[in-house]
mmCIF file of N, CA, C and O in Angstrom:
data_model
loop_
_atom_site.group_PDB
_atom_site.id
_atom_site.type_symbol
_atom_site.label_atom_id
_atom_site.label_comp_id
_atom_site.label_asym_id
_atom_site.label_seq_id
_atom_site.Cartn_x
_atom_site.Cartn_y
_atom_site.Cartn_z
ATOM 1 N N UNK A 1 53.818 120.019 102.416
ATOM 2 C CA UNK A 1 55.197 119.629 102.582
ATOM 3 C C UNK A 1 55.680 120.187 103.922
ATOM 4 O O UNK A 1 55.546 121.343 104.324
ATOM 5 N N UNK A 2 56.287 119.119 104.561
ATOM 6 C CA UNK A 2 56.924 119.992 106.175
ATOM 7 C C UNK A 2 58.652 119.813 106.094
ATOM 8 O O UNK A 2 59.413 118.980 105.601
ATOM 9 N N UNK A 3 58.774 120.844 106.722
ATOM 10 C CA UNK A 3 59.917 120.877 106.801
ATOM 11 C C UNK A 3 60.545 119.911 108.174
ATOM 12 O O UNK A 3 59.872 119.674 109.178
ATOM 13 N N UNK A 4 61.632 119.545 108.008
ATOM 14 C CA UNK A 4 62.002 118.477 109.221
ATOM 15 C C UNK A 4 63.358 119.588 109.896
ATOM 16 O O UNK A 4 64.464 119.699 109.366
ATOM 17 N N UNK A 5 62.937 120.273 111.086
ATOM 18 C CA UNK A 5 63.863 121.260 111.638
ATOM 19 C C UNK A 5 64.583 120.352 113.009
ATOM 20 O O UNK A 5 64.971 121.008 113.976
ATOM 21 N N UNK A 6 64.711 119.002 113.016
ATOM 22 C CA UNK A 6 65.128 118.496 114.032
ATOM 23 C C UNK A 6 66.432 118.463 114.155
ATOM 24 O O UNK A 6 66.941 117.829 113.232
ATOM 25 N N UNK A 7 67.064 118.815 114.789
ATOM 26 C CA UNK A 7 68.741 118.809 115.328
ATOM 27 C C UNK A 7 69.536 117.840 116.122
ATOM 28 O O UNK A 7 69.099 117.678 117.261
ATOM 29 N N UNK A 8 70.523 117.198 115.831
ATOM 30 C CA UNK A 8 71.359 116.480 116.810
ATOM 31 C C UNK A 8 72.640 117.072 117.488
ATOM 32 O O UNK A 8 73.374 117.858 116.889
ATOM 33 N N UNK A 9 72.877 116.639 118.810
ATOM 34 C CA UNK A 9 73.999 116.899 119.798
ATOM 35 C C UNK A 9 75.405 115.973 118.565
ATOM 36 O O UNK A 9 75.377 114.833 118.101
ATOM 37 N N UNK A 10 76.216 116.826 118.438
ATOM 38 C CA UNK A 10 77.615 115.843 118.559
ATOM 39 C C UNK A 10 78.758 116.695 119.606
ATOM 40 O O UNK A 10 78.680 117.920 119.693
ATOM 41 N N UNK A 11 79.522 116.129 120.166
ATOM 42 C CA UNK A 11 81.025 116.248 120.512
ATOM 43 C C UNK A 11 81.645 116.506 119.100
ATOM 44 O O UNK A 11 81.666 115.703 118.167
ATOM 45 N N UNK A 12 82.338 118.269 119.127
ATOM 46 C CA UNK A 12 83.568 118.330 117.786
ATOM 47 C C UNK A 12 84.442 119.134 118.886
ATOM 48 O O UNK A 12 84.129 120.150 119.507
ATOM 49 N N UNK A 13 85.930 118.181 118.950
ATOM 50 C CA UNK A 13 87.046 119.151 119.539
ATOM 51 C C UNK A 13 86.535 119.399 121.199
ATOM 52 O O UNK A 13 86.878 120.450 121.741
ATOM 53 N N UNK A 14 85.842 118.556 121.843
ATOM 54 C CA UNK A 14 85.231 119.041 123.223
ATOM 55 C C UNK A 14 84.110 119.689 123.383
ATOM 56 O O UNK A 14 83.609 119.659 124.508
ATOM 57 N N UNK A 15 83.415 120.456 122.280
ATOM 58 C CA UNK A 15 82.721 121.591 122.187
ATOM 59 C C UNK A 15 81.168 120.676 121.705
ATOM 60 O O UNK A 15 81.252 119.972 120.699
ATOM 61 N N UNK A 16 80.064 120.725 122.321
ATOM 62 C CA UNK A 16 78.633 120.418 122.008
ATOM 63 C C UNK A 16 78.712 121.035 120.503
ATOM 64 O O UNK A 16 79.432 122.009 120.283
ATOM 65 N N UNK A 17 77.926 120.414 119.462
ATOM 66 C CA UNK A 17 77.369 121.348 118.230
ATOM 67 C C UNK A 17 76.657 120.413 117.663
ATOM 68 O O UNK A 17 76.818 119.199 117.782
ATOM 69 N N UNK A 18 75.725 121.066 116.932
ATOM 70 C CA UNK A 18 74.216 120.931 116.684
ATOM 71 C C UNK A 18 74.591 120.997 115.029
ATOM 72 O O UNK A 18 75.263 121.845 114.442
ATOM 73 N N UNK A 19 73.696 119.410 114.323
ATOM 74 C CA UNK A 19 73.625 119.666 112.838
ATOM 75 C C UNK A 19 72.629 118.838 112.557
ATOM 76 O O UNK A 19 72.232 118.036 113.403
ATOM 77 N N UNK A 20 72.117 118.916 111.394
ATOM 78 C CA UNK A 20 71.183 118.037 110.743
ATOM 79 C C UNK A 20 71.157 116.726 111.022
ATOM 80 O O UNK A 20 72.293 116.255 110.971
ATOM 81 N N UNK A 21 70.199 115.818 111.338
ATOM 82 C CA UNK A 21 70.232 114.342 110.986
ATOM 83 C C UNK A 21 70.934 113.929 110.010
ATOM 84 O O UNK A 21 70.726 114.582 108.987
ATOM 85 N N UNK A 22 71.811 112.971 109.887
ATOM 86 C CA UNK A 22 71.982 112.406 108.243
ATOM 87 C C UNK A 22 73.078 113.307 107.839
ATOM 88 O O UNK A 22 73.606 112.843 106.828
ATOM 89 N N UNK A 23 73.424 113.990 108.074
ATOM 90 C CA UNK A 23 74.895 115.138 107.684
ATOM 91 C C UNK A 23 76.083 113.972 107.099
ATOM 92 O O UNK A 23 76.700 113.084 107.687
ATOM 93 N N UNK A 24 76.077 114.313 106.038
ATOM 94 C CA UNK A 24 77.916 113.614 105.476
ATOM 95 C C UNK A 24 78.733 114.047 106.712
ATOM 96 O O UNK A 24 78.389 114.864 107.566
ATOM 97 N N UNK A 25 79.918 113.323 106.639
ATOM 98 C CA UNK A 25 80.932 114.170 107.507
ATOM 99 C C UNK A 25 81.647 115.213 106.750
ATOM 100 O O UNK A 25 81.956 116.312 107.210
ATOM 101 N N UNK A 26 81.942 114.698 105.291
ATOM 102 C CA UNK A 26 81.960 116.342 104.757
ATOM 103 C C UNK A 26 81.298 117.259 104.469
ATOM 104 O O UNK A 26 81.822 118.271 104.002
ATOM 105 N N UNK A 27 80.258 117.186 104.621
ATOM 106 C CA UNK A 27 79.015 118.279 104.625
ATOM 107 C C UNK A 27 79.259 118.730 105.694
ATOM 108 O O UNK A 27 79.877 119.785 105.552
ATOM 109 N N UNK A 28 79.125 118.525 106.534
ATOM 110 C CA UNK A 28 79.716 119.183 108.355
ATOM 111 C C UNK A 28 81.075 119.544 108.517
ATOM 112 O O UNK A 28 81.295 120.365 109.408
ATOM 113 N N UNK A 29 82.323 119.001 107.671
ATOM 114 C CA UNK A 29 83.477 119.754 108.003
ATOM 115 C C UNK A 29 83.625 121.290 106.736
ATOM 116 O O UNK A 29 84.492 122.162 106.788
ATOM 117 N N UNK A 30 82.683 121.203 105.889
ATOM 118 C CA UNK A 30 82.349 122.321 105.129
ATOM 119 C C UNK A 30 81.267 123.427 105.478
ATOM 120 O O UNK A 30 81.362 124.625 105.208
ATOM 121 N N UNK A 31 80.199 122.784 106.143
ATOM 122 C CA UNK A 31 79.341 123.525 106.964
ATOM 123 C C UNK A 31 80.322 124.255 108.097
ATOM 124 O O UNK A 31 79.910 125.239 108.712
ATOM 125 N N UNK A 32 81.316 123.840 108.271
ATOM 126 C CA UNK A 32 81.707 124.290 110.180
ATOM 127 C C UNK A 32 82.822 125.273 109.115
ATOM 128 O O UNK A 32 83.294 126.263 109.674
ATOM 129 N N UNK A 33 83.130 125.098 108.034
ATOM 130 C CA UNK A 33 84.448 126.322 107.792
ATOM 131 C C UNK A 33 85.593 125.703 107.096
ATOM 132 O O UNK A 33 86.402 126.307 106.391
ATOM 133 N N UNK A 34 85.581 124.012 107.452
ATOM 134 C CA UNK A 34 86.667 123.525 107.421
ATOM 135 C C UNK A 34 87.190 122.823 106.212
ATOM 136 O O UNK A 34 86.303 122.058 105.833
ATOM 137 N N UNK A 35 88.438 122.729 105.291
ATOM 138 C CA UNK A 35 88.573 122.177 103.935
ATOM 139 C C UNK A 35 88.875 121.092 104.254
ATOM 140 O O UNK A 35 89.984 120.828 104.720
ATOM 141 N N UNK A 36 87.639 119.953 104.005
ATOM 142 C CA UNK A 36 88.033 118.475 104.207
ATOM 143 C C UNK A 36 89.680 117.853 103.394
ATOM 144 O O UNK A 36 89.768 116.625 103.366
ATOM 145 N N UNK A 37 90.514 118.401 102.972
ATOM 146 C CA UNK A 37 91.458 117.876 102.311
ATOM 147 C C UNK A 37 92.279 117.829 103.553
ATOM 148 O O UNK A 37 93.043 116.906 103.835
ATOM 149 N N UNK A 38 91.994 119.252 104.516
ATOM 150 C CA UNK A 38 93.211 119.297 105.288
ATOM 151 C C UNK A 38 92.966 119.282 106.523
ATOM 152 O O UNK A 38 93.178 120.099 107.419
ATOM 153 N N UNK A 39 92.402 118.070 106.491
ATOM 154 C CA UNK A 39 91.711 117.546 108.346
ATOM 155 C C UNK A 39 91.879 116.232 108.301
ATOM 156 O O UNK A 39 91.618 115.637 107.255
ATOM 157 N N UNK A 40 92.359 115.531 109.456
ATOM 158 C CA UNK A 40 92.084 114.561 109.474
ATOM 159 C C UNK A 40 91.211 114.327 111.133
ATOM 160 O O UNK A 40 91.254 114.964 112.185
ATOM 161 N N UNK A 41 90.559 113.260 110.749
ATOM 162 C CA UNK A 41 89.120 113.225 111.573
ATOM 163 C C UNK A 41 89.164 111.652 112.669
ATOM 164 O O UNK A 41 89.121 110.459 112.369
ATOM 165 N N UNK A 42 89.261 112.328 113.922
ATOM 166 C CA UNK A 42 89.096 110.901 114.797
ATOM 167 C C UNK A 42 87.587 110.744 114.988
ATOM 168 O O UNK A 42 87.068 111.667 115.616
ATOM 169 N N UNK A 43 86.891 109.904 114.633
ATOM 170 C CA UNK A 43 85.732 109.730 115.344
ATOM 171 C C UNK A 43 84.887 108.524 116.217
ATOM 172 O O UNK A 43 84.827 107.317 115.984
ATOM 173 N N UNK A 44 84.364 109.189 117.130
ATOM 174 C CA UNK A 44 84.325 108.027 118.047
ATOM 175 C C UNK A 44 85.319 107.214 118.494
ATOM 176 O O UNK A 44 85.222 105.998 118.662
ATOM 177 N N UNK A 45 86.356 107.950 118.700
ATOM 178 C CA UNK A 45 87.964 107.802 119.359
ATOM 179 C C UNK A 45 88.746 106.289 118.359
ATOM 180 O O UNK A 45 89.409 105.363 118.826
ATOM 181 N N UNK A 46 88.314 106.553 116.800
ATOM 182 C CA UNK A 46 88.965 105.891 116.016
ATOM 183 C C UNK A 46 89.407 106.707 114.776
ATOM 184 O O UNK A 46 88.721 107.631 114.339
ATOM 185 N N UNK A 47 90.319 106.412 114.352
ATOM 186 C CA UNK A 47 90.888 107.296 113.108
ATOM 187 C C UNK A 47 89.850 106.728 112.459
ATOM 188 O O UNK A 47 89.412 105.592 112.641
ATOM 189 N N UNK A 48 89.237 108.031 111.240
ATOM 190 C CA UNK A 48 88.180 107.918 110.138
ATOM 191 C C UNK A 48 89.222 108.135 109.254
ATOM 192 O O UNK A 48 89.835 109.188 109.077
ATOM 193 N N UNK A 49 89.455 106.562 108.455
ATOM 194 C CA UNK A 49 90.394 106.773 107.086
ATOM 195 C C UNK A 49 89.213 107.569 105.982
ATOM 196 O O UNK A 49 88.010 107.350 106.131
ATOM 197 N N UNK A 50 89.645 108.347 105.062
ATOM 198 C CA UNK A 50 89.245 108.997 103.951
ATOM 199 C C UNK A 50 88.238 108.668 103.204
ATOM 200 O O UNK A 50 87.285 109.312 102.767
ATOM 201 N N UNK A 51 88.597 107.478 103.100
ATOM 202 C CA UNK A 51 87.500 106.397 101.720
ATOM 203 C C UNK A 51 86.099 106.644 102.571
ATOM 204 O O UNK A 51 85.138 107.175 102.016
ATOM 205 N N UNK A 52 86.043 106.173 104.116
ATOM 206 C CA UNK A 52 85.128 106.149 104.316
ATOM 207 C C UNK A 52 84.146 107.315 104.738
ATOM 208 O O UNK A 52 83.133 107.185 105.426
ATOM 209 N N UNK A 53 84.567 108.297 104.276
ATOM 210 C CA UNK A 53 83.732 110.120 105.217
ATOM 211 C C UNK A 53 82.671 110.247 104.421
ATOM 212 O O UNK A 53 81.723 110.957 104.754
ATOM 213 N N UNK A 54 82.692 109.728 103.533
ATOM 214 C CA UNK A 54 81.244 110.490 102.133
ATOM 215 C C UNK A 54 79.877 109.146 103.163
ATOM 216 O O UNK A 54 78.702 109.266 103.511
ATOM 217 N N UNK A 55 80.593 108.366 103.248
ATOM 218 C CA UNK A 55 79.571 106.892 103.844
ATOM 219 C C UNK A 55 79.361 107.372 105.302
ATOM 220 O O UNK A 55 78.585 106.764 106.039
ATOM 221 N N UNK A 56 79.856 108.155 105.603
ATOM 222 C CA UNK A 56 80.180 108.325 107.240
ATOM 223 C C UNK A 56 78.765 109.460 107.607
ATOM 224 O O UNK A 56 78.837 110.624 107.212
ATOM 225 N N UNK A 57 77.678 109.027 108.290
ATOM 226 C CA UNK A 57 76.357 110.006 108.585
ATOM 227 C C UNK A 57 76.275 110.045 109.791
ATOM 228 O O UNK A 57 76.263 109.085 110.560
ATOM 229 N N UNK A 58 76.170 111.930 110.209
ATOM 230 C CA UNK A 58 76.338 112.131 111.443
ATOM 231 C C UNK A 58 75.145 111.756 113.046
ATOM 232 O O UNK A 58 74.000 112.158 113.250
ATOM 233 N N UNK A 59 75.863 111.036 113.736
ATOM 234 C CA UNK A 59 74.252 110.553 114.637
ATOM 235 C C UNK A 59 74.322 111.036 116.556
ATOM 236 O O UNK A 59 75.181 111.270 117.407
ATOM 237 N N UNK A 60 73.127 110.986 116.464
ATOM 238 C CA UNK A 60 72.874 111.944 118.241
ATOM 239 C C UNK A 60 74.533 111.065 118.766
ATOM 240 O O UNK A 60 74.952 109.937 118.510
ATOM 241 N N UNK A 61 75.144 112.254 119.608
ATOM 242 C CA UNK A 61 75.841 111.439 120.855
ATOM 243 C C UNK A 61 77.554 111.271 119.793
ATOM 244 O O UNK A 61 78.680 111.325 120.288
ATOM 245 N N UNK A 62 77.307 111.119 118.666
ATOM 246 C CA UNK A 62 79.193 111.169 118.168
ATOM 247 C C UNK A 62 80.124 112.181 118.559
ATOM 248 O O UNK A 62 80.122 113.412 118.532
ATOM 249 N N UNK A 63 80.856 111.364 118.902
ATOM 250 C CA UNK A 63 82.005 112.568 119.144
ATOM 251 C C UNK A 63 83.606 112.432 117.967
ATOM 252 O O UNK A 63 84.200 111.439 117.548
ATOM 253 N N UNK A 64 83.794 113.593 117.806
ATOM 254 C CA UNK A 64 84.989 114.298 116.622
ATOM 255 C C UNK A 64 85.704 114.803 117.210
ATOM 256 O O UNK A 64 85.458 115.628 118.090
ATOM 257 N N UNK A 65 86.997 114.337 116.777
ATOM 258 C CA UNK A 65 87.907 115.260 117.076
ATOM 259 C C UNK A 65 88.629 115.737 115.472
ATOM 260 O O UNK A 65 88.488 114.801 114.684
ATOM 261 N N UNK A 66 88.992 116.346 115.149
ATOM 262 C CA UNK A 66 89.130 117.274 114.340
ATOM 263 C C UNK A 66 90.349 117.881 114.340
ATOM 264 O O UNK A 66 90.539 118.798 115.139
ATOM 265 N N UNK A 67 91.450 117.445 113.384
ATOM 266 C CA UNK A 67 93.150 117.891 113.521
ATOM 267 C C UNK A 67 93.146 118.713 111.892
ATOM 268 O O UNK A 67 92.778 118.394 110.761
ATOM 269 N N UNK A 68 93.722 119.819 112.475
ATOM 270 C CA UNK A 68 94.146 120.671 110.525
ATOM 271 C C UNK A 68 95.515 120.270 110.498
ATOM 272 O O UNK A 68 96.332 120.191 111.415
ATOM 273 N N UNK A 69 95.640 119.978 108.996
ATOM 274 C CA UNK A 69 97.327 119.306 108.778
ATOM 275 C C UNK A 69 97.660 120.678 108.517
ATOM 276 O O UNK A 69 96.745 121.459 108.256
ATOM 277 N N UNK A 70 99.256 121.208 108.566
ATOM 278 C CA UNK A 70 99.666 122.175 108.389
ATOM 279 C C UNK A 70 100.766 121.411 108.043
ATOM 280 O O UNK A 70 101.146 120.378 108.595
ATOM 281 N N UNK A 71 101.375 122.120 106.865
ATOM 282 C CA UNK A 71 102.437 121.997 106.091
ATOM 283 C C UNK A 71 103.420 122.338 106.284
ATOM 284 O O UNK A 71 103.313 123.564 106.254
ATOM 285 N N UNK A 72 104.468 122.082 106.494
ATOM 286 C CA UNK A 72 105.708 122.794 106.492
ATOM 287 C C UNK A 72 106.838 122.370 106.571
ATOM 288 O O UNK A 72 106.672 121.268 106.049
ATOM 289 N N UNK A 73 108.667 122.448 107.034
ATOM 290 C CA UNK A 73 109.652 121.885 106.812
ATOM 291 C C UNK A 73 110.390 121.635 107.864
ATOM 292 O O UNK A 73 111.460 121.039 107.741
#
């Protein structure tokens, strides 16, 4: 059995970062720290509505931008 240790480039927030082939996008906003409830996610300079993030697999060269909603009055 081999292990597959290959890594991809994405753009998150300006910043290069490195994740698995095939990464959910919530697997990566939970991998990075972040509570997918309270992000909303541009990717590839289009709003990523909700429904679609579980379908959404991360590939060489995407770029994220990455907003935390903050609550308040």
């Amino acid at each position: 059995m081999t292990s597959d240790t290959r890594q991809i480039s994405l753009q998150v927030n300006g910043e290069i970062r490195t994740c698995s082939p095939q990464i959910s996008l919530p697997a990566l906003l939970e991998q990075m720290g972040m509570n997918p409830r309270l992000v909303a996610v541009e990717y590839n300079g289009e709003i990523l509505h909700r429904q679609f993030w579980e379908n959404t697999q991360m590939q060489e060269g995407d770029r994220l931008e990455i907003v935390t909603i903050v609550g308040g009055g």
